[in-house]
mmCIF file of C-alpha atoms in Angstrom:
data_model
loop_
_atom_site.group_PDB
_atom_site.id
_atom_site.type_symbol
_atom_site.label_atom_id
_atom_site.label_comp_id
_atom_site.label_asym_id
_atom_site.label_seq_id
_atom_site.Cartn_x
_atom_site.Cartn_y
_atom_site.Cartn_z
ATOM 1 C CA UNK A 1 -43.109 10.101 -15.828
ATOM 2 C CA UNK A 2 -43.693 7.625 -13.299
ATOM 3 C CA UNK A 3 -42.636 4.074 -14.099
ATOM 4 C CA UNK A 4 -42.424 0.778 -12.599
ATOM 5 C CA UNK A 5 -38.839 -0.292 -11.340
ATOM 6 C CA UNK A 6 -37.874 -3.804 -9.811
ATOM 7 C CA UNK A 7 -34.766 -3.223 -7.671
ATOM 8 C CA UNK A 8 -32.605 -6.806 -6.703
ATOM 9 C CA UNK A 9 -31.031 -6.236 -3.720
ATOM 10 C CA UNK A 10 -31.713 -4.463 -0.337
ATOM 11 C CA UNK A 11 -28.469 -3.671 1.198
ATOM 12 C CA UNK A 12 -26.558 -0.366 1.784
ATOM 13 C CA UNK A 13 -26.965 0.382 -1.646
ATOM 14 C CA UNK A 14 -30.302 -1.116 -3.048
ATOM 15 C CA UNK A 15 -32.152 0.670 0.148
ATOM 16 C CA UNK A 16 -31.311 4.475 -0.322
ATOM 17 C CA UNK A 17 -32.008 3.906 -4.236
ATOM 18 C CA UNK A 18 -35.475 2.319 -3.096
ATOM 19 C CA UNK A 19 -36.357 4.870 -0.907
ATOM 20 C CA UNK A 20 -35.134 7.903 -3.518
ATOM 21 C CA UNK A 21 -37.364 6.176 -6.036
ATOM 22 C CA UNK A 22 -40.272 6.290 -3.976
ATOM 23 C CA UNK A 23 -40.056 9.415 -2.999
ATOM 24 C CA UNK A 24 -40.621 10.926 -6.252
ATOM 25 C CA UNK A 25 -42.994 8.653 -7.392
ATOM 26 C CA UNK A 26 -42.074 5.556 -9.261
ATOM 27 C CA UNK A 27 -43.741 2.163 -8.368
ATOM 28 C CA UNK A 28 -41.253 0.712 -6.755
ATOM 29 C CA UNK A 29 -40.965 -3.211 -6.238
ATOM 30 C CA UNK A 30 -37.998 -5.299 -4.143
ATOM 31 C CA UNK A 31 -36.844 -8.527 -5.674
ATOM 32 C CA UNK A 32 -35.115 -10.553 -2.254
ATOM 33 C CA UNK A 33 -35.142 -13.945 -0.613
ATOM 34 C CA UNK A 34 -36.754 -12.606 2.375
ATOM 35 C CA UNK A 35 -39.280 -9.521 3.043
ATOM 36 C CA UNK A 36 -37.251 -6.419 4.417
ATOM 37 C CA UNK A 37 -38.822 -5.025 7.843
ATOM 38 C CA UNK A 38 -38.280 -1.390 6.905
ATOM 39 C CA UNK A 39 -39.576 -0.916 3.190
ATOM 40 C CA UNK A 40 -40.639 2.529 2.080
ATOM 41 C CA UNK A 41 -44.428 3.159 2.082
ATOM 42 C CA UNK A 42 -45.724 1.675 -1.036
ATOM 43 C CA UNK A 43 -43.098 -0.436 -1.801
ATOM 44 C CA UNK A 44 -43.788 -3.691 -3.024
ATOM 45 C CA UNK A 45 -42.183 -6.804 -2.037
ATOM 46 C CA UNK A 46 -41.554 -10.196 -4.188
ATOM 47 C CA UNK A 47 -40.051 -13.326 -2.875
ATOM 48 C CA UNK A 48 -37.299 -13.818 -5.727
ATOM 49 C CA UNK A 49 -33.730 -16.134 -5.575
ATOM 50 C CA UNK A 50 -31.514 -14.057 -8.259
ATOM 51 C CA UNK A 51 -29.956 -17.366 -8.836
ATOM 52 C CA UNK A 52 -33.072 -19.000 -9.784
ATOM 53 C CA UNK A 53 -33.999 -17.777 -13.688
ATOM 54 C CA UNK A 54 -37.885 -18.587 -13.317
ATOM 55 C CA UNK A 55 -37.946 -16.148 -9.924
ATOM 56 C CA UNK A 56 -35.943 -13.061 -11.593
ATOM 57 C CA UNK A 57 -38.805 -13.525 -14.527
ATOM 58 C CA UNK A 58 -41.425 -13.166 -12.254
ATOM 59 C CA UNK A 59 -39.679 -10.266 -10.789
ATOM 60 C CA UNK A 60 -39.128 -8.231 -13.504
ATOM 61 C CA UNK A 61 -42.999 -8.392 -15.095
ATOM 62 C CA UNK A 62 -43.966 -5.165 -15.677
ATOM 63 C CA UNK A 63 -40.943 -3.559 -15.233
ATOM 64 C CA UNK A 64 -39.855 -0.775 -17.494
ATOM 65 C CA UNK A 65 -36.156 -1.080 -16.269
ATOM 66 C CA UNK A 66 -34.058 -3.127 -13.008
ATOM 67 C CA UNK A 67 -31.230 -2.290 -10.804
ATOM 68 C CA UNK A 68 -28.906 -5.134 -9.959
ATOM 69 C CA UNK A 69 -27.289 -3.769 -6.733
ATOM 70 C CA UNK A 70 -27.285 -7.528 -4.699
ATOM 71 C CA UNK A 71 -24.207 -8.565 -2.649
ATOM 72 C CA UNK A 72 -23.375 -12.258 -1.778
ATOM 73 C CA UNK A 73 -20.833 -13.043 0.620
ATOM 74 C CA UNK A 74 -17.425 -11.767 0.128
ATOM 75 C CA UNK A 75 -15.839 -15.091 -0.580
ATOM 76 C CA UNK A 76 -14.268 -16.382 -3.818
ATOM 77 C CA UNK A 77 -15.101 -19.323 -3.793
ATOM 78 C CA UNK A 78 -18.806 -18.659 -3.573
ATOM 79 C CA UNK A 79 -18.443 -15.876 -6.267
ATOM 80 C CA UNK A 80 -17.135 -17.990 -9.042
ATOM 81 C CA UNK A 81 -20.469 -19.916 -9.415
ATOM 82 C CA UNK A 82 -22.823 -16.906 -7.879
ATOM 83 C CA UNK A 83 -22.060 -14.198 -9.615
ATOM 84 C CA UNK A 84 -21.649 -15.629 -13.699
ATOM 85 C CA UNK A 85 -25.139 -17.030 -12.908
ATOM 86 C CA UNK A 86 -27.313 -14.000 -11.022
ATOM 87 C CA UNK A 87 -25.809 -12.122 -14.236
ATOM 88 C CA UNK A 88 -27.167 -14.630 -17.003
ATOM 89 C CA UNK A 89 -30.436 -14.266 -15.073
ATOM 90 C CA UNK A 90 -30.768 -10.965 -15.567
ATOM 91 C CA UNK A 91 -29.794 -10.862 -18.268
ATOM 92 C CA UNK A 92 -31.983 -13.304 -19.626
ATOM 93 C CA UNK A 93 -35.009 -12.057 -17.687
ATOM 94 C CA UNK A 94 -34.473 -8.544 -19.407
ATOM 95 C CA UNK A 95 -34.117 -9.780 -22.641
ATOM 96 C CA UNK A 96 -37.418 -11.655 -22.313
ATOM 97 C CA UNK A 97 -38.848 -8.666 -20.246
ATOM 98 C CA UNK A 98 -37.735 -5.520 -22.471
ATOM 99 C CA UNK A 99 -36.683 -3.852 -19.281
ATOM 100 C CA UNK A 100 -33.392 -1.746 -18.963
ATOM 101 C CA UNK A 101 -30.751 -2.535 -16.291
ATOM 102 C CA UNK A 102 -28.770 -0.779 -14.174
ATOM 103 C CA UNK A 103 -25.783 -2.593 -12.857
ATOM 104 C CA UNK A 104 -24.028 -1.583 -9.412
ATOM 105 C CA UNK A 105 -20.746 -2.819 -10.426
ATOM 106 C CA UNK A 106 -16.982 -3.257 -9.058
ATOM 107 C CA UNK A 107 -13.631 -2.336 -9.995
ATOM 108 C CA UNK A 108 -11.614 -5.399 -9.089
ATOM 109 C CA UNK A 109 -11.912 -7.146 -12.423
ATOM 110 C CA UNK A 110 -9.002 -4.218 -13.710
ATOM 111 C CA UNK A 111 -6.434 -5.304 -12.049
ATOM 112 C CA UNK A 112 -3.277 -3.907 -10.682
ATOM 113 C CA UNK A 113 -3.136 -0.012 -12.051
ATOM 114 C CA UNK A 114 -0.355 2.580 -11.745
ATOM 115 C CA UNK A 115 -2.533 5.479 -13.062
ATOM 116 C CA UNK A 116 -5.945 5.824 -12.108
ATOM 117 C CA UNK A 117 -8.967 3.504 -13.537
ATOM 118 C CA UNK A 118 -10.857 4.708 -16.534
ATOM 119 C CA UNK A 119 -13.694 3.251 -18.240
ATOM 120 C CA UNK A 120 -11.596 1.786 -20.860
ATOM 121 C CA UNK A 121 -9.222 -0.392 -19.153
ATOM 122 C CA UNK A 122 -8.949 -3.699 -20.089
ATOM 123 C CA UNK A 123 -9.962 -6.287 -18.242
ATOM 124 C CA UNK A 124 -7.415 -8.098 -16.023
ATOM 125 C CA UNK A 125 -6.809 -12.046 -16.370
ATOM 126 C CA UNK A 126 -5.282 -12.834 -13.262
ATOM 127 C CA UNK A 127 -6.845 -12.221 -9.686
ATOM 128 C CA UNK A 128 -9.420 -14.839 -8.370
ATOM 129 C CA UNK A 129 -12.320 -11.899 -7.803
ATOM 130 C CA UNK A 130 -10.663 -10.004 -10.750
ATOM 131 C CA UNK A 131 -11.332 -12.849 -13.179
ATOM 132 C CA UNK A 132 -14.689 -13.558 -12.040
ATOM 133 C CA UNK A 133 -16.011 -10.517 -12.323
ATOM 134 C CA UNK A 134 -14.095 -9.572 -15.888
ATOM 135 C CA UNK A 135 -16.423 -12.823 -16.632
ATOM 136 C CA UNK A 136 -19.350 -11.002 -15.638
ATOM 137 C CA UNK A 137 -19.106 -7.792 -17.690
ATOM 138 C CA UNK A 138 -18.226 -10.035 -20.570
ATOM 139 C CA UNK A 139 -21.917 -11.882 -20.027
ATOM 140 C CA UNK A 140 -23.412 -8.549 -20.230
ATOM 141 C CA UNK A 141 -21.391 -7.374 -22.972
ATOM 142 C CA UNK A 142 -22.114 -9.689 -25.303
ATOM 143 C CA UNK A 143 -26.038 -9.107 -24.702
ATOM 144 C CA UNK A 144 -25.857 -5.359 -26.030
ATOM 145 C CA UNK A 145 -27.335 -6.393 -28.861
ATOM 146 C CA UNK A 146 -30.216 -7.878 -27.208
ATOM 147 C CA UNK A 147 -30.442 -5.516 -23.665
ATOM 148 C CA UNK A 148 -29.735 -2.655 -22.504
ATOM 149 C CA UNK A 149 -27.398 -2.279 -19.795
ATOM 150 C CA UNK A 150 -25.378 0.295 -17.921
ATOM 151 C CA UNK A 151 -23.090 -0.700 -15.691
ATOM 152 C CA UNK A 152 -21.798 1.959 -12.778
ATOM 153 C CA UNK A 153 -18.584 0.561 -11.308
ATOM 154 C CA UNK A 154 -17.737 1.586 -7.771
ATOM 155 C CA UNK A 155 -14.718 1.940 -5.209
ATOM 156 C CA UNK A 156 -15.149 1.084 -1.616
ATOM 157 C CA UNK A 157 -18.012 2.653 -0.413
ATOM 158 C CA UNK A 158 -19.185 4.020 3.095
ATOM 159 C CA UNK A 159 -21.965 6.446 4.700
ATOM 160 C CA UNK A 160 -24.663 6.095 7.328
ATOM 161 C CA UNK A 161 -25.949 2.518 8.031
ATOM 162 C CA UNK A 162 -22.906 0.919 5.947
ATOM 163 C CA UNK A 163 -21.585 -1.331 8.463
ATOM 164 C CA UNK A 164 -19.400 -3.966 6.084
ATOM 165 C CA UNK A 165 -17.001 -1.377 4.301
ATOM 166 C CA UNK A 166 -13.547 -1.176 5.426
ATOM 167 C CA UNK A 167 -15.169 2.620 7.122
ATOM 168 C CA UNK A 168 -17.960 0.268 8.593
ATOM 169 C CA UNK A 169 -18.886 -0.593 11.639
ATOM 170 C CA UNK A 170 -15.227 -1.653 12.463
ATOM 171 C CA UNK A 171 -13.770 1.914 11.612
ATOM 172 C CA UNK A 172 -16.753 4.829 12.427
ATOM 173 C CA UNK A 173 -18.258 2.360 14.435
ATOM 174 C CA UNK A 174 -15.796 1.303 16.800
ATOM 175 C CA UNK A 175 -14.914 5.326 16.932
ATOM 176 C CA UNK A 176 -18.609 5.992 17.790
ATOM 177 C CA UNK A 177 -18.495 3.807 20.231
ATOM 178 C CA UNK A 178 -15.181 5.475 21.760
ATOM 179 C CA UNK A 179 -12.853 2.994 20.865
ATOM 180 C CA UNK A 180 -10.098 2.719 18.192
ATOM 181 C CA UNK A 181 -11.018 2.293 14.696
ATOM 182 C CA UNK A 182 -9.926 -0.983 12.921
ATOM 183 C CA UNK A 183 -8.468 -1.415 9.720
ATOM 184 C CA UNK A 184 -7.473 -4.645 7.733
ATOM 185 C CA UNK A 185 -5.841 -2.451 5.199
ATOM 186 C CA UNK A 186 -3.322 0.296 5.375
ATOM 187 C CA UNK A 187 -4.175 3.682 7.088
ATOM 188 C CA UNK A 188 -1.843 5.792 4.888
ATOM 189 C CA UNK A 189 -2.546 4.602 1.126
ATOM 190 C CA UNK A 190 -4.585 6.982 -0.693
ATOM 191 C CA UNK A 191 -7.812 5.352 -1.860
ATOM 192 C CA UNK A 192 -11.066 6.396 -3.144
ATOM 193 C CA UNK A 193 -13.898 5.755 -1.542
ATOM 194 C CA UNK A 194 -17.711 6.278 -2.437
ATOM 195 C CA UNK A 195 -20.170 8.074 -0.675
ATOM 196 C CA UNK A 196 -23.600 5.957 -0.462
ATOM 197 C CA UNK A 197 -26.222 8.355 -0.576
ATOM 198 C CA UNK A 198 -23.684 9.583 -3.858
ATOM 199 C CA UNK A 199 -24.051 5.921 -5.261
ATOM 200 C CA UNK A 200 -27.976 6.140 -5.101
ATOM 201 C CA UNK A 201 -28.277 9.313 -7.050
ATOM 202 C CA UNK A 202 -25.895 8.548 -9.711
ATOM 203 C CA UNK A 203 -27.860 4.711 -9.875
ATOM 204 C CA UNK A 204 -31.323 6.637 -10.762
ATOM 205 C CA UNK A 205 -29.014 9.687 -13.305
ATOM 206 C CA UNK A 206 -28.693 6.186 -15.009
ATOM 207 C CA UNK A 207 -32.150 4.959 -14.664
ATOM 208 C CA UNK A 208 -33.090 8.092 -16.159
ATOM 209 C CA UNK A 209 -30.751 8.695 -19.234
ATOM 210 C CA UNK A 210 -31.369 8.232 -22.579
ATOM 211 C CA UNK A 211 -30.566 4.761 -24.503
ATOM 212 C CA UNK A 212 -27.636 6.482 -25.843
ATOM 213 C CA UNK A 213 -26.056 5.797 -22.429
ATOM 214 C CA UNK A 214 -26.407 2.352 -22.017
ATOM 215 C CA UNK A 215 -24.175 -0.266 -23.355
ATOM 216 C CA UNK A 216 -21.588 0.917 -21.410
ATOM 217 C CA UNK A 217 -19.701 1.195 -18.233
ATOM 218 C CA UNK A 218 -19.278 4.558 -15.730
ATOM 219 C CA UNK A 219 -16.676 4.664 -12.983
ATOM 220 C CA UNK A 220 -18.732 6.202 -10.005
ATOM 221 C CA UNK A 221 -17.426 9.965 -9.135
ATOM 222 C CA UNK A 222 -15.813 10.266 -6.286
ATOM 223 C CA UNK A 223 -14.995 12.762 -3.085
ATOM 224 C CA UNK A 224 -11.103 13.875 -3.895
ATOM 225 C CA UNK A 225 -9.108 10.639 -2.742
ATOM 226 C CA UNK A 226 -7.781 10.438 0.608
ATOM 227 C CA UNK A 227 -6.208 8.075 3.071
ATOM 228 C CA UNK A 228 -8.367 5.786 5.655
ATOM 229 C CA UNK A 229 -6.035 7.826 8.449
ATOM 230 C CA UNK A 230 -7.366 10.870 7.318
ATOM 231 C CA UNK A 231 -11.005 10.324 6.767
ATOM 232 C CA UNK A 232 -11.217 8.874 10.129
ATOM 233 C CA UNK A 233 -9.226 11.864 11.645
ATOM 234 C CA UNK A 234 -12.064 13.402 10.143
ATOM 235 C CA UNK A 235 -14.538 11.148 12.330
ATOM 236 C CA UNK A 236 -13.024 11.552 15.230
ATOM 237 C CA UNK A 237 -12.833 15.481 14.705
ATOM 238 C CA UNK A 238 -16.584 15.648 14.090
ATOM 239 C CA UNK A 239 -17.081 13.273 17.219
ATOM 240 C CA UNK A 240 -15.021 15.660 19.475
ATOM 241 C CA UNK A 241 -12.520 12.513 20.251
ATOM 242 C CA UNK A 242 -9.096 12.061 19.532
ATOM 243 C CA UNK A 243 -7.821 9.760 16.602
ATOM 244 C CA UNK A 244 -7.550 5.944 18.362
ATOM 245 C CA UNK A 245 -6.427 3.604 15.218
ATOM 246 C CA UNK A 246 -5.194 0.321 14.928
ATOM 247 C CA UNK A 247 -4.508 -1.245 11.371
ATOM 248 C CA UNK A 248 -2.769 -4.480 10.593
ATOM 249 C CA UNK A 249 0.517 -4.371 8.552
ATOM 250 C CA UNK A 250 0.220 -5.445 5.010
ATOM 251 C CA UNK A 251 3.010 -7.560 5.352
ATOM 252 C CA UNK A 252 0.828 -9.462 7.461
ATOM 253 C CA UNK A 253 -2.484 -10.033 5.620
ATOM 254 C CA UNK A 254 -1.575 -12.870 3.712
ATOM 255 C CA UNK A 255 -0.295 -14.794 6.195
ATOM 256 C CA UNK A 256 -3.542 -14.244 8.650
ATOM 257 C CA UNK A 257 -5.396 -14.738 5.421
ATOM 258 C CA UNK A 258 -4.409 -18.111 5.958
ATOM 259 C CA UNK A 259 -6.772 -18.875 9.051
ATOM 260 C CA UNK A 260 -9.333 -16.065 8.791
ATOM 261 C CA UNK A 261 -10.880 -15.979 4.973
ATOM 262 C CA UNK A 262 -11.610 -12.628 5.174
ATOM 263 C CA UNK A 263 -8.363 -11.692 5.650
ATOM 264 C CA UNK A 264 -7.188 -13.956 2.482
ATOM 265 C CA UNK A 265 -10.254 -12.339 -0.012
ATOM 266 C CA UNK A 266 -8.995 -8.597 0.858
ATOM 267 C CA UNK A 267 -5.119 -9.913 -0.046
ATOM 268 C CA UNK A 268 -6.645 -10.939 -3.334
ATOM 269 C CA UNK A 269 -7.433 -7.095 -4.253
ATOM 270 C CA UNK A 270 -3.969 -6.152 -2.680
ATOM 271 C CA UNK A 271 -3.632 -4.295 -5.472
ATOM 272 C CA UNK A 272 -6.475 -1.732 -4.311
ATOM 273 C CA UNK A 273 -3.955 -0.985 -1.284
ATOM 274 C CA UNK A 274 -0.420 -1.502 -2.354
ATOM 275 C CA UNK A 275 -0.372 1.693 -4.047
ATOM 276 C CA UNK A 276 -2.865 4.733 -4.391
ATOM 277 C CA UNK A 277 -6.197 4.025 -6.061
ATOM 278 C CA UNK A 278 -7.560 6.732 -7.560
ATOM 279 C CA UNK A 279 -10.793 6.453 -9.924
ATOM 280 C CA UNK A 280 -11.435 8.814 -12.820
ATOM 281 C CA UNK A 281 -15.106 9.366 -12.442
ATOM 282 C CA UNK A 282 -14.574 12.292 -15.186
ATOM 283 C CA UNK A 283 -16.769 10.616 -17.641
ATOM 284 C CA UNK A 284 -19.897 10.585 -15.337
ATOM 285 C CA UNK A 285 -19.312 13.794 -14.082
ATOM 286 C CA UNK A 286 -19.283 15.285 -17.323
ATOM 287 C CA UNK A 287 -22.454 13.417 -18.801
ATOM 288 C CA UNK A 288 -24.593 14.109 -15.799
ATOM 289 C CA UNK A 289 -22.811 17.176 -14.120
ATOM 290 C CA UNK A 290 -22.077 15.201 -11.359
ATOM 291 C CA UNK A 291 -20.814 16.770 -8.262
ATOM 292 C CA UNK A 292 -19.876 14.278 -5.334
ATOM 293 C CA UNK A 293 -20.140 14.772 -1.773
ATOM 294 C CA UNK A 294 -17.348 16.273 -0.078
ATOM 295 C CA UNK A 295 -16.149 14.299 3.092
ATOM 296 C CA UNK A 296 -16.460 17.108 5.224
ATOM 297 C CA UNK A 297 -19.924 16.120 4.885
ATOM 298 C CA UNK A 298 -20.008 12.521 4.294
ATOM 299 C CA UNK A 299 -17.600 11.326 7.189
ATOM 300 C CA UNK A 300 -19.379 13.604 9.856
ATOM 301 C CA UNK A 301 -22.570 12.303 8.751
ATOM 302 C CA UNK A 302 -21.647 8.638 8.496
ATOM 303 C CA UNK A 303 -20.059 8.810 12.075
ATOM 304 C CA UNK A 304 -22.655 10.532 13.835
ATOM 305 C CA UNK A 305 -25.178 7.934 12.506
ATOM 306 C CA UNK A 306 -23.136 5.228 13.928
ATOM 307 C CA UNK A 307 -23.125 7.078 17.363
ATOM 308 C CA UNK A 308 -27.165 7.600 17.329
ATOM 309 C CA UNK A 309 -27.426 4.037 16.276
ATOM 310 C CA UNK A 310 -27.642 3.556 12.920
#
């Protein structure tokens, strides 16, 4: 049955959920500070801060349920007071509302892991971005009573039109372009990564489960977990170029981290590369019979988009 579904957020993630929505059906409407130039037909627009409470009201009138899949800069500093408030909003908004949400989530606020990252982990105390965000889950987590939330938590993601991921425009998109890929992180550590288009259809298996499966968290399934080296092999193979790759040591990050602040957030989540990360998506997989995307599929895709453009 068709229903009415605000959606904060218009990035990588908040687009090809949008568009999936629409396809099928649902009124659709986008909650941003500024009109996208490519929404679906039929979409509808609203002007709406998520940090301001009276905007993310507005937003949600109507609404039978809300996806939270915004991104703010990826700065600390800025995410201590961002973040704890966009969350209270929505929370608050729902509450008031009686609409459902769906929460694109992270993974940082576990912590350092030696095993891979289950749904019932606690959450970590030390970290800057690890902290924050434990912060956040515990704002939602104390509303169960009041809303009803699911939260999916995600790895690194990538896929066509995802230029900030450490497979962005940097990595596929300096291959596409014939040059070497660029990495920030280490080529050879194992690590999950999450296939967009993946992240979209699991968002909307939430929107469409039963109560019974909100209140909760969900680690987002995942391709089986391989090295940056080898995924981009895998670029280059479906581009008919050699492997060109050029990472900086992790040795090294902290101490560029210490005139380039991009460099400093990503040695905050060190964790996520100083040994293999591996998420157990098993949960999902079994509620919804979740199958992810193979790479052999994603990465070609993802590349080849780069290379026409996208």
């Amino acid at each position: 049955m068709a229903q009415q579904i605000t959606i904060f957020g218009y990035g990588a993630t908040g687009r090809p959920i949008a568009e999936q929505l629409a396809a099928r059906g649902d009124s659709v409407r986008i909650a941003t500070r500024n009109r996208p130039a490519d929404l679906p037909a039929g979409v509808e627009h609203m002007v709406c801060d998520v940090l301001d409470a009276a905007d993310v009201l507005r937003a949600l009138a109507g609404s039978a349920q809300a996806v939270l899949a915004v991104g703010f800069t990826y700065d600390s500093r800025l995410w201590r007071t961002v973040w704890p408030k966009a969350m209270t909003n929505m929370i608050e908004g729902c509450a008031a509302t009686g609409s459902r949400l769906v929460f694109l989530d992270n993974l940082y606020q576990l912590g350092p892991q030696v095993r891979p990252r289950t749904e019932d982990m606690p959450l970590s105390t030390t970290g800057e971005k690890a902290v924050i965000l434990a912060g956040v889950a515990r704002i939602w987590q104390a509303a169960r009573g009041r809303v009803k939330v699911a939260a999916l938590r995600c790895s690194d993601f990538y896929g066509p039109g995802v230029a900030v991921s450490h497979l962005g425009s940097s990595a596929f998109g300096e291959q596409a372009k014939g040059r070497a890929a660029q990495l920030l992180v280490p080529a050879d550590t194992p690590h999950d990564f999450a296939y967009v288009p993946d992240i979209a259809r699991a968002m909307i298996m939430l929107l469409d489960a039963d109560d019974a499966d909100f209140g909760q968290v969900w680690n987002m399934p995942c391709a089986p977990t391989r090295s940056p080296r080898e995924l981009l092999a895998m670029g280059a193979a479906a581009l008919g170029k050699p492997l060109k790759l050029w990472a900086v040591p992790f040795a090294l990050l902290r101490p560029i981290g210490l005139f380039y602040r991009f460099a400093h957030e990503v040695a905050d989540v060190g964790y996520t590369w100083d040994r293999p990360y591996v998420v157990d998506g098993s949960k999902f997989t079994r509620r919804f019979a979740f199958v992810p995307t193979p790479f052999e599929i994603g990465v070609p895709a993802t590349v080849r988009a780069f290379a026409e453009g996208g």
